[in-house]
Every structure is written in C-alpha cells, then in structure tokens.
Coordinates of C-alpha atoms and ligand atoms in Angstrom, one line a residue:
M219 CA 101.1 112.9 73.1
K220 CA 98.4 113.4 75.7
T221 CA 98.0 111.4 78.9
Q222 CA 96.3 112.1 82.3
V223 CA 99.4 112.2 84.7
C224 CA 102.7 112.5 83.6
I225 CA 105.3 111.1 86.1
I226 CA 108.9 112.3 86.2
G227 CA 111.4 109.9 87.5
A228 CA 111.3 105.9 87.8
G229 CA 112.8 105.3 91.3
P230 CA 110.4 103.7 93.8
A231 CA 108.1 106.5 94.1
G232 CA 107.3 107.0 90.3
L233 CA 107.0 103.3 89.3
L234 CA 104.7 102.4 92.4
L235 CA 102.7 105.6 91.7
G236 CA 102.5 104.5 87.7
H237 CA 101.2 100.9 88.8
L238 CA 98.7 102.3 91.2
L239 CA 97.3 104.5 88.4
R240 CA 97.2 102.0 85.5
A241 CA 95.6 99.3 88.0
E242 CA 92.8 101.8 88.4
G243 CA 92.5 102.7 84.6
V244 CA 94.4 106.3 84.8
D245 CA 96.6 106.9 82.0
C246 CA 100.0 107.9 82.6
I247 CA 103.7 107.9 81.4
V248 CA 106.9 107.7 83.5
L249 CA 110.0 109.7 82.4
E250 CA 113.4 108.6 83.6
R251 CA 116.7 110.1 83.0
R252 CA 118.8 107.3 83.5
S253 CA 118.9 103.5 82.3
P254 CA 117.2 100.6 83.9
E255 CA 120.6 99.2 85.0
Y256 CA 121.6 102.5 86.3
V257 CA 118.6 102.7 88.3
L258 CA 119.0 99.1 89.6
G259 CA 122.7 99.6 90.4
R260 CA 122.1 102.2 93.2
I261 CA 122.2 100.3 96.4
R262 CA 120.1 102.5 99.0
A263 CA 117.3 101.2 101.6
G264 CA 116.7 98.0 102.9
V265 CA 114.1 98.0 105.6
L266 CA 110.3 98.1 104.6
E267 CA 107.3 99.2 106.7
K268 CA 103.9 98.1 106.3
V269 CA 102.8 100.8 104.1
T270 CA 105.3 99.7 101.5
V271 CA 104.6 96.1 101.5
S272 CA 100.9 96.8 101.7
L273 CA 101.1 98.6 98.2
M274 CA 103.2 95.7 96.7
E275 CA 100.2 93.3 98.2
R276 CA 97.6 95.5 96.5
L277 CA 99.3 95.5 93.4
G278 CA 99.7 91.8 93.3
L279 CA 103.6 92.4 92.8
D280 CA 104.7 91.0 96.1
G281 CA 105.5 87.7 95.2
R282 CA 109.0 87.8 95.6
L283 CA 108.8 90.4 98.5
Q284 CA 106.9 87.4 100.4
A285 CA 109.0 84.8 99.2
E286 CA 112.6 86.4 99.6
G287 CA 112.0 89.2 102.2
L288 CA 113.1 88.5 105.5
P289 CA 110.4 89.9 108.4
H290 CA 112.0 91.3 111.5
D291 CA 110.4 91.4 115.0
G292 CA 112.8 93.7 116.5
F293 CA 116.1 95.7 116.2
N294 CA 119.0 96.6 118.6
L295 CA 120.6 99.7 119.7
A296 CA 124.3 99.0 121.0
D297 CA 125.7 101.5 124.0
G298 CA 129.0 100.4 124.2
E299 CA 128.8 96.9 125.6
R300 CA 125.2 96.6 126.1
L301 CA 122.6 96.0 123.7
I302 CA 119.3 97.4 124.0
R303 CA 116.6 95.3 122.2
I304 CA 113.5 97.1 120.7
D305 CA 111.0 94.1 120.3
I306 CA 108.8 95.7 117.8
A307 CA 106.3 92.8 117.4
E308 CA 105.6 92.5 121.0
L309 CA 105.3 96.5 121.6
T310 CA 103.0 97.1 118.8
G311 CA 100.7 94.1 119.0
G312 CA 102.3 92.0 116.4
K313 CA 103.5 94.3 113.5
Q314 CA 106.9 93.7 111.7
V315 CA 109.3 95.3 109.2
V316 CA 110.5 93.4 106.4
V317 CA 114.1 93.3 105.1
Y318 CA 114.0 93.9 101.2
G319 CA 116.3 95.8 99.2
Q320 CA 115.1 98.9 97.3
T321 CA 117.0 97.4 94.3
E322 CA 114.7 94.2 94.5
L323 CA 111.4 96.1 94.9
T324 CA 112.2 98.4 92.2
R325 CA 113.1 95.4 89.8
D326 CA 109.8 93.8 90.7
L327 CA 108.0 97.0 89.6
M328 CA 110.5 97.5 86.7
D329 CA 109.8 94.0 85.6
A330 CA 105.6 94.0 85.7
S331 CA 105.7 97.4 83.6
E332 CA 105.3 95.9 80.1
E333 CA 102.7 93.4 81.0
R334 CA 100.6 96.0 83.3
G335 CA 100.8 98.6 80.2
L336 CA 103.0 100.9 82.4
E337 CA 105.0 103.1 79.7
V338 CA 108.4 104.0 81.1
V339 CA 110.6 106.0 78.9
Y340 CA 114.3 105.7 79.8
G341 CA 117.3 107.9 78.9
V342 CA 115.4 110.8 78.6
D343 CA 117.0 114.5 78.8
D344 CA 116.2 118.1 79.4
V345 CA 112.6 117.4 81.3
T346 CA 111.1 120.7 81.9
L347 CA 107.7 121.2 83.3
H348 CA 105.5 123.9 82.1
D349 CA 102.2 125.9 83.2
V350 CA 102.1 123.9 86.4
E351 CA 99.7 126.6 88.0
G352 CA 96.7 125.9 85.5
D353 CA 95.0 122.8 84.7
A354 CA 96.6 122.1 81.4
P355 CA 100.2 121.5 82.2
Y356 CA 103.0 120.0 79.9
V357 CA 106.4 118.6 80.1
T358 CA 109.2 118.5 77.3
Y359 CA 111.9 116.3 77.2
V360 CA 114.5 115.2 74.6
K361 CA 115.0 111.4 73.5
D362 CA 117.4 110.3 71.2
G363 CA 117.9 113.8 70.1
A364 CA 114.5 114.7 69.5
Q365 CA 112.1 117.0 71.2
Q366 CA 109.0 115.6 72.9
R367 CA 105.9 117.0 74.4
V368 CA 103.4 115.5 76.9
D369 CA 100.2 117.1 77.6
C370 CA 98.6 116.0 80.9
R371 CA 96.0 117.1 83.6
F372 CA 98.5 116.3 86.5
I373 CA 102.5 116.2 86.7
A374 CA 103.9 114.0 89.4
G375 CA 107.3 115.0 90.5
C376 CA 109.0 111.7 91.6
D377 CA 112.6 112.7 90.6
G378 CA 114.3 112.5 93.8
F379 CA 116.3 115.3 95.6
H380 CA 118.0 116.7 92.5
G381 CA 115.2 116.6 90.0
P382 CA 113.9 119.5 88.1
S383 CA 110.0 119.3 89.7
R384 CA 110.7 120.9 93.0
K385 CA 112.4 123.6 91.2
A386 CA 109.0 124.3 89.0
V387 CA 107.6 125.6 92.3
P388 CA 108.2 129.6 92.5
A389 CA 110.5 130.4 95.4
S390 CA 107.7 133.1 96.6
V391 CA 105.3 129.7 97.1
G392 CA 107.7 127.3 98.6
Q393 CA 109.4 126.9 101.8
E394 CA 112.6 124.8 102.6
Y395 CA 113.5 123.5 105.9
E396 CA 116.8 121.9 106.0
R397 CA 119.6 120.6 108.4
E398 CA 123.0 119.1 107.3
Y399 CA 125.0 116.8 109.5
P400 CA 128.8 117.0 109.6
F401 CA 129.4 113.3 108.5
G402 CA 128.4 110.9 105.9
W403 CA 127.4 107.1 106.2
L404 CA 130.0 104.8 104.6
G405 CA 128.3 101.7 103.0
I406 CA 129.6 98.2 102.1
L407 CA 127.7 95.4 100.7
A408 CA 129.1 91.9 100.7
D409 CA 128.2 88.2 100.2
V410 CA 128.7 86.9 103.5
P411 CA 126.1 86.2 106.3
P412 CA 125.2 88.6 108.7
C413 CA 126.6 89.0 111.9
N414 CA 123.5 89.1 113.9
H415 CA 119.8 88.0 112.8
E416 CA 118.5 91.7 113.6
L417 CA 119.8 94.9 112.8
I418 CA 121.9 96.6 115.4
Y419 CA 122.6 100.6 115.5
A420 CA 125.7 101.2 117.3
N421 CA 127.0 104.3 119.0
H422 CA 130.7 103.7 119.7
Q423 CA 133.3 106.4 121.2
R424 CA 134.7 106.0 117.4
G425 CA 131.4 106.7 116.0
F426 CA 128.1 105.3 114.4
A427 CA 128.0 101.8 113.0
L428 CA 125.1 99.9 111.5
A429 CA 124.8 96.1 111.1
S430 CA 122.1 95.2 108.4
M431 CA 121.3 92.8 105.5
R432 CA 119.8 92.0 102.5
S433 CA 119.5 88.1 102.8
H434 CA 121.0 85.3 104.9
T435 CA 123.9 85.4 102.7
R436 CA 124.4 89.0 101.8
S437 CA 125.3 91.7 104.5
R438 CA 125.1 95.6 104.6
Y439 CA 126.9 97.5 107.2
Y440 CA 127.7 101.3 107.4
I441 CA 129.6 103.3 109.6
D442 CA 129.6 107.4 109.8
V443 CA 132.7 109.3 108.4
P444 CA 133.4 112.9 108.3
L445 CA 132.2 114.3 104.8
T446 CA 135.7 115.0 103.8
E447 CA 136.8 111.4 103.7
K448 CA 137.3 109.6 100.7
L449 CA 136.4 106.2 99.2
E450 CA 139.9 105.4 98.2
D451 CA 140.9 105.8 101.6
W452 CA 138.8 102.9 103.1
P453 CA 140.0 99.7 101.5
D454 CA 137.6 96.8 102.7
D455 CA 139.8 95.9 105.3
R456 CA 139.9 99.3 107.2
I457 CA 136.0 99.1 106.9
W458 CA 135.7 95.5 108.6
D459 CA 138.6 96.6 111.5
E460 CA 136.3 99.8 112.2
L461 CA 132.8 98.0 112.3
A462 CA 134.4 95.0 114.6
I463 CA 135.3 98.0 116.8
R464 CA 132.2 100.1 116.8
L465 CA 129.6 97.2 116.9
G466 CA 131.2 96.2 120.1
P467 CA 132.9 92.4 120.9
E468 CA 129.7 90.2 120.7
A469 CA 129.1 91.2 117.0
A470 CA 132.5 91.6 116.4
A471 CA 132.8 87.8 116.8
N472 CA 130.2 86.9 114.5
I473 CA 131.4 89.1 111.7
T474 CA 132.2 87.5 108.3
R475 CA 134.7 89.4 106.2
G476 CA 134.5 89.4 102.5
P477 CA 135.2 91.4 99.6
S478 CA 133.0 94.4 99.1
I479 CA 130.5 94.1 96.2
E480 CA 129.5 97.8 96.3
K481 CA 130.8 100.8 98.6
S482 CA 129.7 104.2 98.8
I483 CA 129.5 107.4 101.0
A484 CA 126.1 109.1 101.3
P485 CA 125.8 112.5 103.0
L486 CA 123.1 112.9 105.8
R487 CA 120.6 115.5 105.6
S488 CA 117.2 116.6 107.0
F489 CA 115.2 118.7 104.4
V490 CA 111.6 119.3 103.8
F491 CA 110.1 121.2 100.9
A492 CA 106.3 122.6 101.8
P493 CA 103.9 122.7 100.1
M494 CA 103.9 119.4 98.2
R495 CA 101.4 120.4 95.8
H496 CA 101.4 123.5 93.8
G497 CA 98.4 124.0 91.1
S498 CA 98.7 120.6 89.0
L499 CA 102.0 119.7 90.2
L500 CA 102.1 116.8 93.1
L501 CA 105.8 116.3 94.7
C502 CA 106.2 112.5 96.2
G503 CA 109.3 111.2 97.9
D504 CA 112.9 112.5 97.8
S505 CA 111.8 115.5 95.6
A506 CA 110.0 116.6 98.4
H507 CA 111.9 115.8 101.7
I508 CA 115.0 113.9 102.8
V509 CA 115.6 112.2 106.1
P510 CA 118.8 111.1 107.6
P511 CA 119.0 107.3 107.1
T512 CA 119.2 106.2 110.7
G513 CA 115.4 104.6 111.2
A514 CA 115.1 103.5 107.8
K515 CA 112.5 106.3 106.6
G516 CA 113.3 107.6 103.1
L517 CA 112.0 104.9 100.8
N518 CA 108.7 104.2 103.3
L519 CA 108.2 107.9 103.2
A520 CA 108.3 107.8 99.5
A521 CA 105.8 105.2 99.6
S522 CA 103.3 106.7 101.7
D523 CA 103.3 109.9 99.8
V524 CA 102.3 107.8 96.9
H525 CA 99.6 106.2 98.7
Y526 CA 98.1 109.7 99.5
A527 CA 98.9 111.0 96.0
A528 CA 97.4 107.7 94.2
E529 CA 94.3 108.2 96.2
A530 CA 93.9 111.9 95.3
L531 CA 94.4 111.2 91.4
I532 CA 92.4 108.2 91.6
G533 CA 89.6 110.3 93.2
F534 CA 90.1 113.0 90.8
F535 CA 89.8 111.1 87.4
K536 CA 87.2 108.3 88.8
Q537 CA 85.1 110.3 91.1
N538 CA 85.2 113.9 90.0
D539 CA 86.6 114.5 93.4
N540 CA 88.8 117.8 93.4
D541 CA 89.2 117.8 97.3
A542 CA 91.5 114.9 98.0
V543 CA 94.1 116.8 95.4
A544 CA 93.6 119.8 97.4
L545 CA 94.3 117.8 100.8
Y546 CA 97.3 115.9 99.3
S547 CA 99.8 118.4 100.5
D548 CA 98.8 118.6 104.2
K549 CA 98.2 114.6 104.4
A550 CA 101.3 113.9 103.3
L551 CA 103.4 116.5 105.4
S552 CA 101.5 115.3 108.4
R553 CA 103.1 112.1 108.1
V554 CA 106.5 113.4 106.7
W555 CA 107.1 115.6 109.7
K556 CA 106.7 112.6 112.2
S557 CA 109.3 110.6 110.3
E558 CA 111.5 113.6 110.1
R559 CA 111.4 113.9 113.6
F560 CA 112.0 110.3 114.5
S561 CA 115.1 110.0 111.8
W562 CA 116.6 113.5 113.5
S563 CA 115.9 112.4 116.9
L564 CA 117.6 108.6 116.1
T565 CA 120.5 110.1 114.4
K566 CA 120.9 112.7 117.3
L567 CA 121.0 109.6 120.1
M568 CA 123.3 107.2 117.9
H569 CA 126.0 109.7 116.5
R570 CA 128.9 111.4 117.8
F571 CA 128.7 115.2 116.4
P572 CA 132.1 116.7 116.5
E573 CA 130.3 119.8 118.2
D574 CA 129.4 117.7 121.3
G575 CA 131.0 118.0 124.4
P576 CA 130.7 116.0 127.7
F577 CA 127.2 117.6 128.2
E578 CA 125.5 116.1 125.2
R579 CA 127.2 112.8 125.6
A580 CA 125.7 112.6 129.1
M581 CA 122.5 113.3 127.7
Q582 CA 122.5 110.5 125.1
V583 CA 123.9 107.9 127.9
A584 CA 121.0 109.2 129.9
E585 CA 118.4 108.7 127.1
L586 CA 119.8 105.4 126.5
D587 CA 119.7 104.1 130.0
Y588 CA 115.9 105.3 130.0
I589 CA 115.2 103.4 126.7
A590 CA 116.7 100.2 128.5
S591 CA 114.5 100.7 131.7
S592 CA 111.2 102.0 130.1
R593 CA 108.8 100.1 128.2
A594 CA 107.1 103.1 127.5
A595 CA 110.1 104.6 125.6
Q596 CA 110.7 101.5 123.8
T597 CA 107.2 101.7 122.4
S598 CA 107.4 104.9 121.3
I599 CA 110.8 104.0 119.1
A600 CA 108.9 100.8 118.2
E601 CA 105.8 102.1 116.9
N602 CA 107.9 104.8 114.9
Y603 CA 110.1 102.4 113.4
V604 CA 107.6 100.0 112.4
G605 CA 105.8 103.1 110.8
L606 CA 102.9 105.2 111.6
P607 CA 99.5 104.9 110.2
V608 CA 98.9 106.2 106.7
Ligands
LIG136 P1 114.8 108.3 94.0 O1 114.9 106.9 94.4 O2 116.0 109.5 94.0 O3 114.2 108.2 92.4 C1 114.2 109.5 91.8 C2 114.1 108.9 90.0 O4 114.4 110.4 89.4 C3 115.6 108.5 89.9 O5 115.6 107.5 89.0 C4 116.4 109.7 89.0 O6 117.2 109.2 87.9 C5 115.3 110.4 88.6 N1 115.3 111.5 87.8 C6 116.1 112.8 88.7 N2 116.2 113.6 87.6 C7 115.4 113.3 86.9 C8 115.1 114.3 85.4 N3 115.8 115.6 85.3 N4 114.4 113.4 84.6 C9 113.8 112.4 84.8 N5 114.2 111.7 85.9 C10 114.9 112.2 86.7 N6 116.7 105.1 102.7 C11 116.8 104.3 103.5 O7 115.6 104.2 103.7 N7 117.7 103.7 103.7 C12 119.2 103.5 103.2 O8 119.9 103.0 103.6 C13 119.3 104.8 102.4 N8 120.3 104.9 101.5 C14 120.5 106.1 100.5 C15 121.4 106.4 99.9 C16 121.7 107.1 99.1 C17 123.0 107.5 98.4 C18 120.5 108.1 98.8 C19 120.6 109.0 97.7 C20 119.5 107.5 99.4 C21 119.3 106.7 100.4 N9 118.1 106.4 100.9 C22 118.0 105.6 102.1 C23 116.8 107.1 100.6 C24 116.1 106.2 100.0 O9 116.5 105.4 99.1 C25 114.9 107.3 99.0 O10 113.9 107.7 100.2 C26 114.3 106.7 97.9 O11 115.0 106.2 96.8 C27 113.3 107.6 97.5 O12 112.5 107.2 96.3 P2 112.3 108.3 95.3 O13 111.4 107.4 94.1 O14 111.4 109.5 95.7 O15 113.4 109.1 94.7
LIG137 C1 119.6 99.9 106.1 C2 119.6 101.2 106.0 C3 119.2 102.1 106.8 O1 119.2 103.3 106.9 C4 118.4 101.5 108.1 O2 117.9 102.4 109.1 C5 118.5 100.5 108.3 C6 119.0 99.5 107.1 C7 120.1 99.1 105.0 O3 120.4 99.6 104.1 O4 119.8 97.8 105.3

C-alpha cells in the first residue's frame, strides 16, 4: 500500500501522532507489534503535563480526561519526617498537572481510531525500515504470515526504546548519551484510596518511595530496589511494610492496604539519541530518549515530540514547508535535554545511591533545606514539574 506517513508503534506517541495527522487530512497508517489488550495492560505513567492534555483537547478526545482526570495543584518532597510542599499552581501562575493513567489515555486514542479513520494494524512482525535516507522510504512487515509493504514519504519511529526505528539510523550519524542507575522502581497498583490527596516523593534512609494514584479509589505506589531483586521476593505485605516506613509516619497512618492488581520492576535509565531525524525518518518518544521516572516526564516528552513532529509533517504536506522537518530534531532535543536534566537531578536528590557516602548525603540534606526555605528553588522545581513550554 501507499501512504504519506508510516508510523511504527501504537503507544501514546504513535496514536497521538496518527490522530493529529488524520485530523489535518494527512494519510497515515500505524503498525503495532502487540495486541491492543497487551498495549493496554502495560501500567506506566500517571501524571500529565499541559502539553499532553492540550493535544487531547485539540483532538476533541479529552472528554473522559476532563471528567475523570484529577487536577493537582502541588506535590510533596518528603525528607525524613519533614514534608516540603511544592505549590505548583501558586508558583507558576495557576498551572496544574492532571493525574490520568497512560492506559486510559491510550484507550481513549484507540477507541477513537476507527471513527476517525486512523488505520492501526496490530500484531505485525518483522517490521523493517528501508531507504530512510531518500525521499521514497518504505516499511515491510509480516501480518498473518504474509509479507506486506508500505510505501510512504516519511516514517515516524514511535516504537519505544527497543523498536527497530532508532537502529535504522547508521552508527556513523547517530550519537547515544546514556546513564544507567543501580536500582529499579518496584510499582504496585491496588484498588484502595490514596494515602494523601497529593503525590509524595520520599527520600528515606532505606530508599526512595513514591505515593501516587490513578483515582480516588485506586493507588499507585513505588519503592526503589536493587536491580538484582526479583518480583517473587516481594509479596504485597512486604511492599506495604516498606512503603509505610519510607513514606514516614504521617503518610503511613493513612495507607490503606489491599491486594495488588499489578506489580512490576522497571529499571531506571537516562538516554538520548541524537539527531532525532535522519533523512525521512523522524523519531518520537521513547525510541529517541528515556528519562528516569522521577518527575513523571517520559510520557509528556513523547507528547511534546509528537507536537513538533505533527507541526513539521502537516507543514510539509499542507504548506510545502520543508524547513519544519529540517528543524524537528533541534526543536525536540532542546526540550528533551531540559527534561533529562530535571529527571536526573530529581533522581539524584531523592534516591540513596549505593556508591554515595556521607558527603553526597550531606549535599542532599543541604539541597532539601535550601528548597524548603527558598521560593526561588521551589519555583524552579514547580516550572519543570508542570512542564516547560513547547
Ligand atoms: P511506548 O509506550 O513504549 O510505545 C511504543 C510502541 O511501539 C509499543 O506499543 C510497542 O509494542 C511498539 N513496538 C515496539 N517494537 C515494535 C516493532 N518492532 N514493531 C511495531 N511496533 C513496535 N513514564 C512516566 O512518566 N511515569 C512512569 O511511571 C513510567 N513508568 C514506566 C514503566 C515502564 C516499565 C516503562 C517501560 C516506561 C515507563 N514510563 C513512565 C515511561 C513512559 O511510559 C514512556 O515514556 C511512554 O510510554 C513513551 O511512549 P512511546 O509511545 O514513545 O513508547
Ligand atoms: C507516577 C509515576 C511517576 O514516575 C511519577 O513521577 C509520578 C507518578 C505514577 O505512575 O503515578
């Protein structure tokens, strides 16, 4: 078949981009390796910045997000027994983040695909990119045992960290920047009310903890664990016990325990691949970069990439504008690096690294003291957390 843009991956980046292009009459197809149920079963991000909410609004797909999403005016950093509240709304002129799960956002985009004429092919194998350097690239894949070919003008690589798109850029052209962390986040999802009406990120002697939520009746919590830990070694009760210690006595008193409906361990990584465009291939979201989850930037960065990519591709097809495509990588990377910096610095501030000694811990205490006492420091955190402008 022939189309204008072949999108690889039907995660949030691929589906958002597909809908934005279709809304402007640009032809596209989305190819996804997994089934819709598998994609929806992945419990990931939970906090949306304005950029992500605005894209859903622009698409007119924000009905459930507006009805069920929980706007948050602030969040907390816990340091031992002290809670430092970052009043995002007050510090940023009324801006907010919205708690709404990645699963729900993906479901809203999936549900609207058919009615909006967005073709998504699930369960495809062996997706391979060809001739990305020229202006007539194509993608081959296998569906139900038959080889298929999509000819297009552009390929959008929205296929996550492990997908084939980034690998289609020759090593001589691309540069990788990477930092791995010596721990992962063990997450638990449970149908119990949250312990606090706002998120709490805690740096405790025993390690990091995060109290988050999906709704008034569904909680999401995380603790950091060494990468060598196995999920089997963490029955629910052990996780609840650890959360109660790390989140501090006030939060602990309000924790409602319940059976987990999902548990997983996600490794932490900082990663950037540059450039984010090579010839006719544009990379968006996790295919080009990973942030450690502290600060909830991963999904929101995917959304800001898609904002720039949609602008560039719509400009190309509707206004014969080549410049926006040429500028895509620089524009996207400028925001990516700022989110990488914020996620890395909040990770360093809130986790106990095994290699750290008393000096590094004293630096954390001093920084938290400074944040607690300085409106300027709180404003800097608030404006990054709520999301830098696109
Ligand atoms: P993805 O959501 O990864 O989507 C890529 C899609 O491409 C997938 O559906 C995949 O199946 C598909 N694909 C891959 N290979 C192929 C192929 N060969 N052919 C066709 N399709 C393919 N962020 C936060 O902000 N907070 C969190 O708590 C958080 N937790 C996370 C936990 C985990 C385990 C992971 C992996 C990520 C987490 N993130 C979190 C990050 C956030 O979920 C991602 O940044 C976000 O999903 C990026 O969206 P994306 O569409 O770019 O990539
Ligand atoms: C969630 C995940 C994050 O990484 C974060 O910083 C805040 C919330 C969550 O899954 O709810």
